[in-house]
Amino acid sequence: MSLRVAVAAPFIQHGTRRLKENEFVVALSLDRDWFSPDQSKRLIDVATKEGLLERTDDGLDVTFDPAEVTVPEEFTPDEDLLRERSAFERVLDSLVAEGMEKHEAVGAINTLQGELGVTIEAAAVVYARREGFEVDDLVPIARAAVRDTEANSQNE
């Protein structure tokens, strides 16, 4: 997943699991020229919400082992990384990262959505759980999507 690669790169560069926020921003904006400083800060926000980074009093801690990530030499992250992804997108990325074919996962989630009559986010979380994936961090996002859908249908 390219978000994980973009987040890991500064930690790999510095050979650590903790960086000050400004070190992270400099690594992405000046050293690698991947993002502007403001975009690098936005990436911190997105990565924090997705559980890849934790803010501490000392700066940023990476929540996974960056040494297990390979940053291809030709790698350049897409600016799409700077937007928050839905629970569906996050579950789908996890399933694909574990070797599942994307079209199979999407088809299964869509089928489950139709069977259960729930949002795509809720169906994705249920499907991932049934397949043995740990997605507890996405349950609140899926619940919020269900509540938003219910609220919108009541207003119509």
Tab-separated table of N, CA and C in Angstrom, residues 11-124:
chain	number	residue	atom	x	y	z
A	11	PHE	N	11.111	7.241	8.236
A	11	PHE	CA	11.619	6.443	9.356
A	11	PHE	C	12.762	5.540	8.897
A	12	ILE	N	12.626	4.983	7.697
A	12	ILE	CA	13.701	4.175	7.135
A	12	ILE	C	14.930	5.049	6.909
A	13	GLN	N	14.723	6.227	6.349
A	13	GLN	CA	15.806	7.168	6.067
A	13	GLN	C	16.592	7.501	7.329
A	14	HIS	N	15.891	7.678	8.446
A	14	HIS	CA	16.535	8.049	9.704
A	14	HIS	C	16.883	6.852	10.577
A	15	GLY	N	16.451	5.670	10.170
A	15	GLY	CA	16.768	4.458	10.929
A	15	GLY	C	16.179	4.444	12.330
A	16	THR	N	14.924	4.886	12.436
A	16	THR	CA	14.277	4.986	13.744
A	16	THR	C	12.791	4.700	13.624
A	17	ARG	N	12.140	4.564	14.763
A	17	ARG	CA	10.678	4.398	14.797
A	17	ARG	C	10.002	5.642	15.375
A	18	ARG	N	10.794	6.659	15.693
A	18	ARG	CA	10.258	7.911	16.244
A	18	ARG	C	10.964	9.089	15.571
A	19	LEU	N	10.155	10.047	15.119
A	19	LEU	CA	10.693	11.262	14.513
A	19	LEU	C	9.936	12.468	15.050
A	20	LYS	N	10.595	13.591	15.076
A	20	LYS	CA	9.888	14.834	15.347
A	20	LYS	C	9.077	15.162	14.100
A	21	GLU	N	7.973	15.855	14.309
A	21	GLU	CA	7.099	16.146	13.173
A	21	GLU	C	7.843	16.902	12.082
A	22	ASN	N	8.676	17.857	12.458
A	22	ASN	CA	9.398	18.622	11.440
A	22	ASN	C	10.402	17.751	10.678
A	23	GLU	N	10.971	16.731	11.315
A	23	GLU	CA	11.880	15.815	10.620
A	23	GLU	C	11.109	15.006	9.568
A	24	PHE	N	9.919	14.582	9.931
A	24	PHE	CA	9.068	13.841	9.010
A	24	PHE	C	8.706	14.710	7.806
A	25	VAL	N	8.304	15.948	8.070
A	25	VAL	CA	7.917	16.883	7.009
A	25	VAL	C	9.096	17.179	6.089
A	26	VAL	N	10.270	17.433	6.662
A	26	VAL	CA	11.461	17.716	5.857
A	26	VAL	C	11.830	16.515	4.987
A	27	ALA	N	11.729	15.320	5.557
A	27	ALA	CA	12.074	14.113	4.793
A	27	ALA	C	11.181	13.958	3.562
A	28	LEU	N	9.895	14.247	3.717
A	28	LEU	CA	8.968	14.084	2.597
A	28	LEU	C	8.986	15.255	1.625
A	29	SER	N	9.180	16.468	2.146
A	29	SER	CA	9.076	17.642	1.275
A	29	SER	C	10.415	18.074	0.680
A	30	LEU	N	11.450	18.110	1.472
A	30	LEU	CA	12.737	18.576	0.958
A	30	LEU	C	13.639	17.441	0.485
A	31	ASP	N	13.785	16.420	1.318
A	31	ASP	CA	14.698	15.334	0.973
A	31	ASP	C	14.197	14.533	-0.232
A	32	ARG	N	12.915	14.200	-0.232
A	32	ARG	CA	12.371	13.353	-1.304
A	32	ARG	C	11.591	14.140	-2.351
A	33	ASP	N	11.185	15.352	-2.014
A	33	ASP	CA	10.411	16.196	-2.918
A	33	ASP	C	9.116	15.508	-3.369
A	34	TRP	N	8.475	14.800	-2.430
A	34	TRP	CA	7.223	14.118	-2.745
A	34	TRP	C	6.021	15.027	-2.523
A	35	PHE	N	6.067	15.835	-1.480
A	35	PHE	CA	4.941	16.684	-1.110
A	35	PHE	C	5.461	18.042	-0.675
A	36	SER	N	4.569	19.024	-0.654
A	36	SER	CA	4.891	20.315	-0.048
A	36	SER	C	4.871	20.120	1.471
A	37	PRO	N	5.415	21.065	2.230
A	37	PRO	CA	5.335	20.940	3.693
A	37	PRO	C	3.891	20.821	4.201
A	38	ASP	N	2.968	21.591	3.625
A	38	ASP	CA	1.570	21.500	4.053
A	38	ASP	C	0.975	20.136	3.715
A	39	GLN	N	1.306	19.612	2.546
A	39	GLN	CA	0.817	18.292	2.174
A	39	GLN	C	1.412	17.220	3.089
A	40	SER	N	2.670	17.393	3.470
A	40	SER	CA	3.311	16.435	4.381
A	40	SER	C	2.604	16.429	5.730
A	41	LYS	N	2.193	17.601	6.190
A	41	LYS	CA	1.444	17.682	7.448
A	41	LYS	C	0.079	17.024	7.300
A	42	ARG	N	-0.538	17.182	6.145
A	42	ARG	CA	-1.823	16.526	5.884
A	42	ARG	C	-1.642	15.009	5.888
A	43	LEU	N	-0.525	14.545	5.336
A	43	LEU	CA	-0.246	13.110	5.337
A	43	LEU	C	-0.136	12.591	6.768
A	44	ILE	N	0.451	13.369	7.643
A	44	ILE	CA	0.530	12.990	9.057
A	44	ILE	C	-0.873	12.803	9.625
A	45	ASP	N	-1.771	13.740	9.320
A	45	ASP	CA	-3.152	13.647	9.810
A	45	ASP	C	-3.839	12.381	9.297
A	46	VAL	N	-3.697	12.120	8.006
A	46	VAL	CA	-4.331	10.943	7.408
A	46	VAL	C	-3.738	9.667	8.011
A	47	ALA	N	-2.414	9.607	8.099
A	47	ALA	CA	-1.749	8.408	8.634
A	47	ALA	C	-2.085	8.189	10.104
A	48	THR	N	-2.281	9.257	10.843
A	48	THR	CA	-2.667	9.144	12.244
A	48	THR	C	-4.082	8.578	12.350
A	49	LYS	N	-5.003	9.082	11.537
A	49	LYS	CA	-6.384	8.578	11.558
A	49	LYS	C	-6.451	7.126	11.128
A	50	GLU	N	-5.528	6.706	10.272
A	50	GLU	CA	-5.524	5.324	9.793
A	50	GLU	C	-4.694	4.401	10.680
A	51	GLY	N	-4.135	4.964	11.755
A	51	GLY	CA	-3.428	4.137	12.716
A	51	GLY	C	-1.995	3.782	12.336
A	52	LEU	N	-1.441	4.445	11.345
A	52	LEU	CA	-0.054	4.177	10.946
A	52	LEU	C	0.942	4.993	11.753
A	53	LEU	N	0.489	6.132	12.264
A	53	LEU	CA	1.308	7.004	13.100
A	53	LEU	C	0.560	7.330	14.385
A	54	GLU	N	1.327	7.569	15.444
A	54	GLU	CA	0.766	8.075	16.694
A	54	GLU	C	1.518	9.333	17.072
A	55	ARG	N	0.757	10.361	17.431
A	55	ARG	CA	1.383	11.588	17.919
A	55	ARG	C	1.699	11.404	19.402
A	56	THR	N	2.913	11.782	19.795
A	56	THR	CA	3.331	11.730	21.188
A	56	THR	C	3.914	13.080	21.556
A	57	ASP	N	4.266	13.225	22.820
A	57	ASP	CA	4.906	14.468	23.250
A	57	ASP	C	6.246	14.669	22.542
A	58	ASP	N	6.887	13.562	22.166
A	58	ASP	CA	8.194	13.631	21.510
A	58	ASP	C	8.113	13.763	19.999
A	59	GLY	N	6.931	13.623	19.416
A	59	GLY	CA	6.803	13.718	17.968
A	59	GLY	C	5.877	12.666	17.411
A	60	LEU	N	6.392	11.864	16.482
A	60	LEU	CA	5.601	10.853	15.806
A	60	LEU	C	6.218	9.484	15.994
A	61	ASP	N	5.383	8.521	16.343
A	61	ASP	CA	5.818	7.124	16.424
A	61	ASP	C	5.127	6.363	15.314
A	62	VAL	N	5.879	5.537	14.606
A	62	VAL	CA	5.296	4.687	13.584
A	62	VAL	C	4.759	3.438	14.279
A	63	THR	N	3.572	2.978	13.892
A	63	THR	CA	2.917	1.874	14.590
A	63	THR	C	3.178	0.514	13.946
A	64	PHE	N	3.976	0.486	12.916
A	64	PHE	CA	4.353	-0.756	12.254
A	64	PHE	C	5.870	-0.740	12.092
A	65	ASP	N	6.440	-1.847	11.711
A	65	ASP	CA	7.889	-1.915	11.551
A	65	ASP	C	8.280	-1.400	10.172
A	66	PRO	N	8.852	-0.200	10.098
A	66	PRO	CA	9.208	0.349	8.789
A	66	PRO	C	10.275	-0.482	8.065
A	67	ALA	N	11.040	-1.256	8.809
A	67	ALA	CA	12.070	-2.090	8.188
A	67	ALA	C	11.454	-3.182	7.315
A	68	GLU	N	10.188	-3.492	7.535
A	68	GLU	CA	9.509	-4.505	6.731
A	68	GLU	C	8.921	-3.931	5.445
A	69	VAL	N	9.099	-2.624	5.225
A	69	VAL	CA	8.558	-1.950	4.048
A	69	VAL	C	9.699	-1.650	3.076
A	70	THR	N	9.456	-1.919	1.824
A	70	THR	CA	10.422	-1.594	0.780
A	70	THR	C	9.937	-0.345	0.057
A	71	VAL	N	10.826	0.625	-0.083
A	71	VAL	CA	10.507	1.837	-0.833
A	71	VAL	C	11.203	1.713	-2.188
A	72	PRO	N	10.445	1.363	-3.229
A	72	PRO	CA	11.067	1.236	-4.549
A	72	PRO	C	11.724	2.550	-4.975
A	73	GLU	N	12.837	2.440	-5.651
A	73	GLU	CA	13.578	3.636	-6.051
A	73	GLU	C	12.734	4.578	-6.903
A	74	GLU	N	11.897	4.027	-7.762
A	74	GLU	CA	11.080	4.850	-8.657
A	74	GLU	C	9.760	5.287	-8.022
A	75	PHE	N	9.536	4.915	-6.766
A	75	PHE	CA	8.272	5.205	-6.091
A	75	PHE	C	8.059	6.704	-5.923
A	76	THR	N	6.876	7.152	-6.297
A	76	THR	CA	6.418	8.515	-6.032
A	76	THR	C	4.968	8.402	-5.590
A	77	PRO	N	4.659	8.828	-4.378
A	77	PRO	CA	3.276	8.696	-3.903
A	77	PRO	C	2.323	9.610	-4.659
A	78	ASP	N	1.112	9.155	-4.770
A	78	ASP	CA	0.053	9.906	-5.417
A	78	ASP	C	-0.577	10.853	-4.400
A	79	GLU	N	-1.031	11.995	-4.858
A	79	GLU	CA	-1.668	12.953	-3.943
A	79	GLU	C	-2.984	12.430	-3.372
A	80	ASP	N	-3.520	11.352	-3.945
A	80	ASP	CA	-4.735	10.745	-3.388
A	80	ASP	C	-4.514	10.268	-1.960
A	81	LEU	N	-3.260	10.055	-1.584
A	81	LEU	CA	-2.964	9.633	-0.216
A	81	LEU	C	-3.383	10.680	0.804
A	82	LEU	N	-3.526	11.896	0.364
A	82	LEU	CA	-3.810	12.993	1.282
A	82	LEU	C	-5.284	13.112	1.644
A	83	ARG	N	-6.113	12.280	1.035
A	83	ARG	CA	-7.542	12.314	1.377
A	83	ARG	C	-7.851	11.130	2.280
A	84	GLU	N	-8.816	11.330	3.125
A	84	GLU	CA	-9.239	10.247	4.011
A	84	GLU	C	-9.960	9.199	3.189
A	85	ARG	N	-9.694	7.953	3.504
A	85	ARG	CA	-10.338	6.859	2.795
A	85	ARG	C	-11.488	6.320	3.630
A	86	SER	N	-12.484	5.834	2.937
A	86	SER	CA	-13.644	5.253	3.630
A	86	SER	C	-13.241	3.908	4.234
A	87	ALA	N	-14.091	3.412	5.101
A	87	ALA	CA	-13.858	2.089	5.690
A	87	ALA	C	-13.810	1.040	4.587
A	88	PHE	N	-14.658	1.190	3.576
A	88	PHE	CA	-14.657	0.254	2.457
A	88	PHE	C	-13.281	0.235	1.780
A	89	GLU	N	-12.753	1.402	1.462
A	89	GLU	CA	-11.450	1.475	0.794
A	89	GLU	C	-10.345	0.885	1.668
A	90	ARG	N	-10.413	1.158	2.948
A	90	ARG	CA	-9.388	0.647	3.858
A	90	ARG	C	-9.453	-0.866	3.983
A	91	VAL	N	-10.673	-1.416	4.105
A	91	VAL	CA	-10.822	-2.870	4.175
A	91	VAL	C	-10.350	-3.491	2.861
A	92	LEU	N	-10.754	-2.920	1.756
A	92	LEU	CA	-10.368	-3.449	0.450
A	92	LEU	C	-8.848	-3.464	0.296
A	93	ASP	N	-8.192	-2.382	0.694
A	93	ASP	CA	-6.728	-2.335	0.635
A	93	ASP	C	-6.109	-3.441	1.491
A	94	SER	N	-6.664	-3.667	2.665
A	94	SER	CA	-6.144	-4.715	3.549
A	94	SER	C	-6.315	-6.096	2.929
A	95	LEU	N	-7.478	-6.342	2.354
A	95	LEU	CA	-7.742	-7.639	1.734
A	95	LEU	C	-6.797	-7.875	0.560
A	96	VAL	N	-6.604	-6.865	-0.264
A	96	VAL	CA	-5.710	-6.990	-1.421
A	96	VAL	C	-4.265	-7.172	-0.962
A	97	ALA	N	-3.874	-6.447	0.086
A	97	ALA	CA	-2.509	-6.584	0.610
A	97	ALA	C	-2.238	-7.993	1.121
A	98	GLU	N	-3.299	-8.679	1.549
A	98	GLU	CA	-3.159	-10.052	2.050
A	98	GLU	C	-3.273	-11.091	0.943
A	99	GLY	N	-3.384	-10.628	-0.305
A	99	GLY	CA	-3.358	-11.550	-1.426
A	99	GLY	C	-4.688	-11.828	-2.102
A	100	MET	N	-5.764	-11.242	-1.616
A	100	MET	CA	-7.062	-11.465	-2.238
A	100	MET	C	-7.151	-10.619	-3.515
A	101	GLU	N	-7.764	-11.174	-4.531
A	101	GLU	CA	-7.962	-10.431	-5.770
A	101	GLU	C	-8.981	-9.315	-5.516
A	102	LYS	N	-8.669	-8.123	-6.007
A	102	LYS	CA	-9.520	-6.968	-5.756
A	102	LYS	C	-10.942	-7.196	-6.271
A	103	HIS	N	-11.085	-7.686	-7.488
A	103	HIS	CA	-12.422	-7.867	-8.054
A	103	HIS	C	-13.230	-8.908	-7.279
A	104	GLU	N	-12.554	-9.922	-6.732
A	104	GLU	CA	-13.261	-10.922	-5.919
A	104	GLU	C	-13.770	-10.300	-4.624
A	105	ALA	N	-12.912	-9.505	-3.985
A	105	ALA	CA	-13.301	-8.866	-2.730
A	105	ALA	C	-14.455	-7.896	-2.945
A	106	VAL	N	-14.369	-7.088	-3.997
A	106	VAL	CA	-15.439	-6.126	-4.279
A	106	VAL	C	-16.751	-6.857	-4.557
A	107	GLY	N	-16.692	-7.916	-5.359
A	107	GLY	CA	-17.894	-8.691	-5.663
A	107	GLY	C	-18.519	-9.295	-4.419
A	108	ALA	N	-17.674	-9.869	-3.557
A	108	ALA	CA	-18.179	-10.493	-2.331
A	108	ALA	C	-18.784	-9.455	-1.398
A	109	ILE	N	-18.147	-8.304	-1.290
A	109	ILE	CA	-18.665	-7.239	-0.428
A	109	ILE	C	-19.982	-6.707	-0.975
A	110	ASN	N	-20.056	-6.515	-2.293
A	110	ASN	CA	-21.307	-6.041	-2.899
A	110	ASN	C	-22.440	-7.037	-2.690
A	111	THR	N	-22.143	-8.320	-2.836
A	111	THR	CA	-23.152	-9.360	-2.609
A	111	THR	C	-23.633	-9.319	-1.164
A	112	LEU	N	-22.699	-9.225	-0.232
A	112	LEU	CA	-23.044	-9.171	1.184
A	112	LEU	C	-23.868	-7.925	1.500
A	113	GLN	N	-23.511	-6.813	0.874
A	113	GLN	CA	-24.270	-5.584	1.085
A	113	GLN	C	-25.730	-5.785	0.681
A	114	GLY	N	-25.942	-6.420	-0.465
A	114	GLY	CA	-27.299	-6.679	-0.917
A	114	GLY	C	-28.051	-7.636	-0.005
A	115	GLU	N	-27.358	-8.667	0.468
A	115	GLU	CA	-27.989	-9.650	1.356
A	115	GLU	C	-28.388	-9.040	2.686
A	116	LEU	N	-27.509	-8.193	3.238
A	116	LEU	CA	-27.744	-7.639	4.570
A	116	LEU	C	-28.518	-6.321	4.547
A	117	GLY	N	-28.526	-5.652	3.396
A	117	GLY	CA	-29.201	-4.361	3.300
A	117	GLY	C	-28.524	-3.287	4.123
A	118	VAL	N	-27.194	-3.272	4.099
A	118	VAL	CA	-26.420	-2.292	4.877
A	118	VAL	C	-25.553	-1.467	3.933
A	119	THR	N	-24.850	-0.485	4.483
A	119	THR	CA	-23.945	0.339	3.687
A	119	THR	C	-22.764	-0.503	3.210
A	120	ILE	N	-22.078	-0.008	2.190
A	120	ILE	CA	-20.902	-0.705	1.672
A	120	ILE	C	-19.814	-0.793	2.748
A	121	GLU	N	-19.701	0.240	3.591
A	121	GLU	CA	-18.698	0.226	4.661
A	121	GLU	C	-18.992	-0.881	5.664
A	122	ALA	N	-20.260	-0.981	6.065
A	122	ALA	CA	-20.640	-2.024	7.026
A	122	ALA	C	-20.429	-3.403	6.421
A	123	ALA	N	-20.814	-3.579	5.157
A	123	ALA	CA	-20.628	-4.865	4.491
A	123	ALA	C	-19.144	-5.223	4.402
A	124	ALA	N	-18.305	-4.252	4.128
A	124	ALA	CA	-16.863	-4.507	4.032
A	124	ALA	C	-16.300	-4.976	5.370
